Amino acid sequence: MIKGIIFMLFHPAKNPVELKVMHLNKTQAQRRQDLVEATQGKAALKQFKKRTAKENKKALKKKAKGKHDSHQVFVLDFDGDIKATAVKHLREEISTLISTANEGDEVVVRLESGGGLVHGYGLAAAQLVRLKDAGLKLTVCVDKVAASGGYMMACVADNVIAAPFAIIGSIGVVSQLPNFHKWLKNHDVDYEQFTAGDYKRTVTIFGENDAEDRAKYQEELEQTHQLFKHFVNRYRAMLDLDKVATGEHWYGEDAVHLNLVDSLQTSDSYILELMDDNEVYVLHSRQKPTLAEKLGLSQAAESALSIAADKLPEALMRFDFDSRLNILK
């Protein structure tokens, strides 16, 4: 059983990540006791503890007689940005679970994301697939939004649960970039680009884009969209892709009818139900504070400015490439 603080395996020693585990059943029981004491007094709390002890004793007897099939449930959180940077913690948490949990245990992922870069969310979805390959039940709960790359992750689950007004779907791809060619031309600035390979570069933000460039780039977007649809269809074969893979999104109520999700419920409600019959643990990993962060915000800001100054030339060189990355949207 996972307890306490664990230092994650796959981060370098100079940049360690720690994992904290909270036993939700015990935390919830303590909160109930605190509320009873605050609202009803110590006498009522004493009676409440006696009643709870009897209930726990009965549950243990049922479990011993084989009448109660309980499993461990592990809750993870994924709050996705455009680069899916949260995957660096998700992969660590999943690796720990795979090496610790038992077959049949359930993993609940509270997922919030409006999508982002294809390769980032492709990796995040692949991490969730690892849980299923390990024989663990996977449930994804969406309280606010799981769209585009977020839905790519959600569709992997055995069970997808959404709040009634959660935003679901948006199975499509978008790419957009400015073009400064006319501005450069008006200011007598030449832009030269050298490539090897017919399609090493198609559209660009500084050069003049022609119809052939745009057609090739559109072809690349369509190929990415096809990969996205095939991935979704692999895990939710009941979907009518012609109807839902248009780039549109739906709220939870409509998403159920379209088979994008399996049921309507908040993550809080679902987890409380699980706690009736199972031991539920919340896993949370975080980066250990750096020395600059421990010293204070001003020192951290100075460190960030120094790093930014060092990285500026590289960032300018990569700007054109990054602007062309396809985004699941």
Short mmCIF file of C-alpha atoms in Angstrom, two decimals:
data_model
loop_
_atom_site.label_atom_id
_atom_site.label_comp_id
_atom_site.label_asym_id
_atom_site.label_seq_id
_atom_site.Cartn_x
_atom_site.Cartn_y
_atom_site.Cartn_z
CA MET A 1 0.00 0.00 0.00
CA ILE A 2 1.27 3.49 -0.86
CA LYS A 3 1.85 5.70 2.17
CA GLY A 4 3.56 8.98 3.00
CA ILE A 5 5.85 10.80 0.60
CA ILE A 6 7.62 9.02 -2.23
CA PHE A 7 10.31 10.54 -4.40
CA MET A 8 9.57 9.83 -8.04
CA LEU A 9 11.82 7.59 -10.10
CA PHE A 10 12.09 9.21 -13.50
CA HIS A 11 13.14 12.75 -12.66
CA PRO A 12 16.82 13.71 -12.26
CA ALA A 13 18.16 14.14 -8.75
CA LYS A 14 18.75 17.85 -9.35
CA ASN A 15 15.07 18.34 -10.22
CA PRO A 16 13.23 15.92 -7.89
CA VAL A 17 9.48 15.35 -7.79
CA GLU A 18 7.71 14.09 -4.69
CA LEU A 19 4.44 12.18 -4.46
CA LYS A 20 1.99 12.77 -1.62
CA VAL A 21 -0.79 10.29 -0.86
CA MET A 22 -3.98 11.12 1.02
CA HIS A 23 -6.30 8.39 2.33
CA LEU A 24 -9.62 9.99 1.42
CA ASN A 25 -11.76 7.73 3.61
CA LYS A 26 -9.84 8.75 6.74
CA THR A 27 -9.84 12.40 5.74
CA GLN A 28 -13.59 12.37 5.14
CA ALA A 29 -14.25 10.56 8.45
CA GLN A 30 -12.26 13.20 10.32
CA ARG A 31 -14.17 15.99 8.63
CA ARG A 32 -17.47 14.38 9.59
CA GLN A 33 -16.35 14.16 13.21
CA ASP A 34 -15.25 17.79 13.19
CA LEU A 35 -18.62 18.88 11.80
CA VAL A 36 -20.60 16.81 14.34
CA GLU A 37 -18.56 18.22 17.22
CA ALA A 38 -18.91 21.80 15.98
CA THR A 39 -22.67 21.61 15.40
CA GLN A 40 -23.89 19.13 18.03
CA GLY A 41 -21.28 19.06 20.79
CA LYS A 42 -18.97 16.47 22.36
CA ALA A 43 -21.77 14.19 23.58
CA ALA A 44 -23.10 13.79 20.05
CA LEU A 45 -19.57 13.22 18.79
CA LYS A 46 -19.13 10.35 21.24
CA GLN A 47 -22.31 8.68 19.99
CA PHE A 48 -21.25 9.29 16.40
CA LYS A 49 -17.91 7.55 16.98
CA LYS A 50 -19.63 4.53 18.53
CA ARG A 51 -22.03 4.26 15.60
CA THR A 52 -19.20 4.59 13.08
CA ALA A 53 -17.15 1.92 14.87
CA LYS A 54 -20.07 -0.54 14.65
CA GLU A 55 -20.51 0.17 10.94
CA ASN A 56 -16.81 -0.38 10.31
CA LYS A 57 -16.91 -3.66 12.25
CA LYS A 58 -19.81 -4.95 10.17
CA ALA A 59 -18.02 -3.99 6.96
CA LEU A 60 -14.90 -5.90 8.07
CA LYS A 61 -16.98 -9.02 8.83
CA LYS A 62 -18.61 -8.91 5.39
CA LYS A 63 -15.22 -8.55 3.79
CA ALA A 64 -13.83 -11.50 5.77
CA LYS A 65 -16.75 -13.70 4.68
CA GLY A 66 -16.23 -12.80 1.04
CA LYS A 67 -19.56 -10.99 0.81
CA HIS A 68 -17.92 -7.69 0.08
CA ASP A 69 -15.66 -7.36 -2.95
CA SER A 70 -13.66 -4.19 -2.34
CA HIS A 71 -10.77 -2.76 -4.27
CA GLN A 72 -8.43 0.14 -3.87
CA VAL A 73 -9.26 3.27 -5.83
CA PHE A 74 -6.61 5.81 -6.78
CA VAL A 75 -7.52 9.35 -7.80
CA LEU A 76 -5.26 11.39 -10.11
CA ASP A 77 -5.67 14.94 -11.35
CA PHE A 78 -4.75 16.24 -14.80
CA ASP A 79 -5.09 19.98 -15.43
CA GLY A 80 -3.97 20.40 -19.02
CA ASP A 81 -2.44 23.45 -20.67
CA ILE A 82 -1.70 23.87 -24.37
CA LYS A 83 1.57 21.89 -24.13
CA ALA A 84 0.15 19.19 -21.82
CA THR A 85 3.00 19.88 -19.41
CA ALA A 86 1.13 18.06 -16.62
CA VAL A 87 2.09 14.79 -18.34
CA LYS A 88 5.50 14.94 -16.66
CA HIS A 89 3.77 14.33 -13.32
CA LEU A 90 1.08 12.04 -14.71
CA ARG A 91 3.64 9.60 -16.11
CA GLU A 92 5.34 9.36 -12.71
CA GLU A 93 2.07 8.75 -10.87
CA ILE A 94 1.04 6.10 -13.37
CA SER A 95 4.40 4.32 -13.17
CA THR A 96 4.08 4.19 -9.38
CA LEU A 97 0.53 2.81 -9.59
CA ILE A 98 1.39 0.14 -12.13
CA SER A 99 4.12 -1.17 -9.85
CA THR A 100 1.92 -1.04 -6.74
CA ALA A 101 -1.80 -1.48 -7.48
CA ASN A 102 -3.51 -4.83 -7.91
CA GLU A 103 -5.35 -6.02 -10.98
CA GLY A 104 -8.96 -4.91 -10.69
CA ASP A 105 -8.17 -1.76 -8.75
CA GLU A 106 -9.62 1.41 -10.21
CA VAL A 107 -7.93 4.63 -11.24
CA VAL A 108 -10.08 7.76 -11.42
CA VAL A 109 -8.62 10.66 -13.40
CA ARG A 110 -10.19 14.05 -12.80
CA LEU A 111 -9.47 15.59 -16.18
CA GLU A 112 -9.68 19.24 -17.20
CA SER A 113 -8.32 20.35 -20.57
CA GLY A 114 -9.37 22.28 -23.63
CA GLY A 115 -6.70 20.63 -25.78
CA GLY A 116 -3.35 21.63 -27.18
CA LEU A 117 -0.34 20.31 -29.10
CA VAL A 118 -0.79 16.96 -30.83
CA HIS A 119 2.39 15.32 -29.60
CA GLY A 120 1.84 16.47 -26.00
CA TYR A 121 -1.68 15.11 -25.73
CA GLY A 122 -0.78 12.04 -27.72
CA LEU A 123 1.77 11.20 -25.02
CA ALA A 124 -0.74 11.96 -22.24
CA ALA A 125 -3.31 9.62 -23.81
CA ALA A 126 -0.66 6.92 -24.22
CA GLN A 127 0.11 7.18 -20.50
CA LEU A 128 -3.54 6.42 -19.67
CA VAL A 129 -3.46 3.43 -22.01
CA ARG A 130 -0.67 2.01 -19.81
CA LEU A 131 -3.13 1.76 -16.92
CA LYS A 132 -5.53 -0.38 -18.96
CA ASP A 133 -2.69 -2.54 -20.25
CA ALA A 134 -1.77 -3.21 -16.61
CA GLY A 135 -5.27 -4.57 -15.89
CA LEU A 136 -6.52 -1.55 -13.96
CA LYS A 137 -9.99 -0.12 -14.45
CA LEU A 138 -9.84 3.45 -15.76
CA THR A 139 -12.53 6.06 -15.17
CA VAL A 140 -12.24 9.64 -16.39
CA CYS A 141 -14.35 12.34 -14.72
CA VAL A 142 -14.86 15.67 -16.46
CA ASP A 143 -16.36 18.46 -14.37
CA LYS A 144 -15.67 21.39 -16.72
CA VAL A 145 -14.02 20.58 -20.04
CA ALA A 146 -12.38 17.70 -21.92
CA ALA A 147 -12.23 18.92 -25.48
CA SER A 148 -9.93 18.19 -28.40
CA GLY A 149 -6.70 16.79 -26.88
CA GLY A 150 -8.55 16.54 -23.58
CA TYR A 151 -11.13 14.28 -25.20
CA MET A 152 -8.34 12.25 -26.82
CA MET A 153 -7.30 11.41 -23.27
CA ALA A 154 -10.83 10.86 -21.96
CA CYS A 155 -11.91 8.48 -24.71
CA VAL A 156 -9.32 5.91 -23.58
CA ALA A 157 -11.23 5.26 -20.34
CA ASP A 158 -13.49 2.28 -19.61
CA ASN A 159 -15.98 4.77 -18.20
CA VAL A 160 -16.28 8.47 -19.06
CA ILE A 161 -18.35 10.56 -16.64
CA ALA A 162 -19.17 14.21 -17.22
CA ALA A 163 -20.99 16.94 -15.32
CA PRO A 164 -24.19 18.09 -17.06
CA PHE A 165 -22.63 21.28 -18.44
CA ALA A 166 -19.10 20.01 -19.04
CA ILE A 167 -17.74 20.74 -22.53
CA ILE A 168 -17.01 17.55 -24.45
CA GLY A 169 -15.77 16.67 -27.95
CA SER A 170 -14.16 19.10 -30.39
CA ILE A 171 -12.58 16.25 -32.38
CA GLY A 172 -10.69 18.38 -34.86
CA VAL A 173 -7.33 20.01 -35.61
CA VAL A 174 -6.40 23.66 -36.02
CA SER A 175 -3.22 25.52 -36.94
CA GLN A 176 -2.85 29.24 -37.33
CA LEU A 177 0.05 31.61 -37.79
CA PRO A 178 0.68 35.23 -38.73
CA ASN A 179 2.49 36.18 -41.92
CA PHE A 180 4.82 39.17 -41.94
CA HIS A 181 5.87 38.98 -45.59
CA LYS A 182 4.09 42.16 -46.73
CA TRP A 183 5.31 44.12 -43.70
CA LEU A 184 8.91 43.04 -44.34
CA LYS A 185 8.57 43.91 -48.03
CA ASN A 186 7.21 47.38 -47.21
CA HIS A 187 10.23 47.98 -44.98
CA ASP A 188 12.72 46.68 -47.57
CA VAL A 189 13.67 43.68 -45.46
CA ASP A 190 14.63 40.55 -47.36
CA TYR A 191 13.86 37.11 -45.93
CA GLU A 192 15.86 34.12 -47.12
CA GLN A 193 15.17 30.49 -46.30
CA PHE A 194 17.19 27.43 -47.29
CA THR A 195 15.83 23.90 -47.13
CA ALA A 196 16.71 20.40 -48.31
CA GLY A 197 13.69 18.26 -49.10
CA ASP A 198 10.61 19.28 -51.07
CA TYR A 199 8.41 19.69 -48.01
CA LYS A 200 10.88 20.57 -45.28
CA ARG A 201 8.99 23.85 -45.04
CA THR A 202 5.59 24.67 -46.54
CA VAL A 203 3.87 27.71 -45.04
CA THR A 204 6.07 30.18 -43.15
CA ILE A 205 5.51 33.32 -41.11
CA PHE A 206 8.16 35.41 -42.89
CA GLY A 207 8.18 34.25 -46.50
CA GLU A 208 5.51 34.49 -49.21
CA ASN A 209 3.13 31.52 -49.13
CA ASP A 210 1.68 30.29 -52.42
CA ALA A 211 -1.25 27.99 -53.21
CA GLU A 212 0.98 24.89 -53.30
CA ASP A 213 2.34 25.66 -49.82
CA ARG A 214 -1.17 26.06 -48.40
CA ALA A 215 -2.46 22.92 -50.09
CA LYS A 216 0.36 20.80 -48.67
CA TYR A 217 -0.15 22.24 -45.22
CA GLN A 218 -3.88 21.57 -45.38
CA GLU A 219 -3.10 17.99 -46.40
CA GLU A 220 -0.95 17.60 -43.28
CA LEU A 221 -3.82 18.88 -41.12
CA GLU A 222 -6.23 16.40 -42.69
CA GLN A 223 -3.79 13.55 -42.02
CA THR A 224 -3.55 14.57 -38.37
CA HIS A 225 -7.35 14.70 -38.15
CA GLN A 226 -7.60 11.19 -39.58
CA LEU A 227 -5.15 9.90 -36.96
CA PHE A 228 -7.20 11.60 -34.25
CA LYS A 229 -10.42 9.98 -35.50
CA HIS A 230 -8.84 6.54 -35.76
CA PHE A 231 -7.57 6.83 -32.19
CA VAL A 232 -10.99 7.81 -30.85
CA ASN A 233 -12.69 5.05 -32.83
CA ARG A 234 -10.31 2.45 -31.38
CA TYR A 235 -11.53 3.14 -27.84
CA ARG A 236 -15.12 4.26 -28.49
CA ALA A 237 -16.23 2.23 -31.46
CA MET A 238 -19.89 3.08 -30.80
CA LEU A 239 -19.39 6.68 -31.91
CA ASP A 240 -20.77 7.99 -35.19
CA LEU A 241 -17.56 9.72 -36.26
CA ASP A 242 -19.17 11.45 -39.23
CA LYS A 243 -21.42 13.21 -36.74
CA VAL A 244 -19.05 13.95 -33.85
CA ALA A 245 -15.63 14.41 -35.53
CA THR A 246 -16.51 17.77 -37.07
CA GLY A 247 -14.61 19.92 -34.57
CA GLU A 248 -17.82 20.80 -32.73
CA HIS A 249 -18.21 20.48 -28.97
CA TRP A 250 -21.23 19.56 -26.86
CA TYR A 251 -22.35 19.94 -23.28
CA GLY A 252 -22.64 16.86 -21.09
CA GLU A 253 -26.39 16.35 -21.60
CA ASP A 254 -25.99 16.10 -25.38
CA ALA A 255 -22.66 14.25 -25.12
CA VAL A 256 -24.43 11.32 -23.42
CA HIS A 257 -26.87 10.95 -26.32
CA LEU A 258 -23.95 11.05 -28.78
CA ASN A 259 -22.07 8.34 -26.79
CA LEU A 260 -19.16 10.70 -26.19
CA VAL A 261 -19.59 10.03 -22.46
CA ASP A 262 -21.26 7.21 -20.54
CA SER A 263 -23.09 9.03 -17.76
CA LEU A 264 -23.72 12.38 -16.11
CA GLN A 265 -22.31 12.94 -12.64
CA THR A 266 -19.80 15.17 -10.90
CA SER A 267 -16.47 13.69 -9.86
CA ASP A 268 -17.26 14.45 -6.21
CA SER A 269 -20.47 12.43 -6.32
CA TYR A 270 -18.80 9.48 -8.04
CA ILE A 271 -15.86 9.37 -5.62
CA LEU A 272 -18.16 9.56 -2.59
CA GLU A 273 -20.05 6.54 -3.93
CA LEU A 274 -16.78 4.63 -4.30
CA MET A 275 -15.83 5.41 -0.72
CA ASP A 276 -18.82 3.42 0.57
CA ASP A 277 -17.22 0.13 -0.49
CA ASN A 278 -13.59 0.89 -1.29
CA GLU A 279 -10.47 2.46 0.12
CA VAL A 280 -9.84 5.62 -1.89
CA TYR A 281 -6.45 7.36 -2.15
CA VAL A 282 -5.65 10.69 -3.82
CA LEU A 283 -2.18 10.93 -5.38
CA HIS A 284 -0.59 14.30 -5.92
CA SER A 285 2.93 14.90 -7.19
CA ARG A 286 4.74 18.21 -7.19
CA GLN A 287 8.12 19.63 -8.03
CA LYS A 288 10.26 20.23 -4.97
CA PRO A 289 10.83 23.99 -4.48
CA THR A 290 14.10 25.28 -5.84
CA LEU A 291 16.48 27.29 -3.70
CA ALA A 292 15.36 30.49 -5.43
CA GLU A 293 11.71 29.71 -4.65
CA LYS A 294 12.55 28.98 -1.02
CA LEU A 295 14.36 32.32 -0.72
CA GLY A 296 11.39 34.28 -2.04
CA LEU A 297 9.62 35.62 -5.10
CA SER A 298 12.18 38.29 -5.94
CA GLN A 299 15.03 35.80 -6.12
CA ALA A 300 12.87 33.45 -8.19
CA ALA A 301 12.04 36.30 -10.56
CA GLU A 302 15.74 37.11 -11.00
CA SER A 303 16.48 33.49 -11.76
CA ALA A 304 13.65 33.36 -14.31
CA LEU A 305 14.89 36.54 -16.03
CA SER A 306 18.40 35.14 -16.24
CA ILE A 307 17.15 31.92 -17.82
CA ALA A 308 14.95 33.88 -20.23
CA ALA A 309 17.93 35.99 -21.35
CA ASP A 310 19.97 32.86 -22.02
CA LYS A 311 17.15 31.22 -23.95
CA LEU A 312 16.07 34.24 -26.02
CA PRO A 313 18.26 33.59 -29.10
CA GLU A 314 17.17 29.96 -29.19
CA ALA A 315 13.53 30.94 -28.75
CA LEU A 316 13.70 33.35 -31.68
CA MET A 317 15.22 30.67 -33.88
CA ARG A 318 12.46 28.20 -32.97
CA PHE A 319 9.56 30.64 -33.24
CA ASP A 320 8.77 29.80 -36.85
CA PHE A 321 8.82 26.05 -36.18
CA ASP A 322 6.68 26.25 -33.03
CA SER A 323 4.05 28.40 -34.76
CA ARG A 324 3.47 25.61 -37.27
CA LEU A 325 2.78 22.87 -34.72
CA ASN A 326 -0.69 21.40 -35.12
CA ILE A 327 -3.08 21.85 -32.24
CA LEU A 328 -5.95 19.50 -31.41
CA LYS A 329 -8.96 21.76 -31.25
#
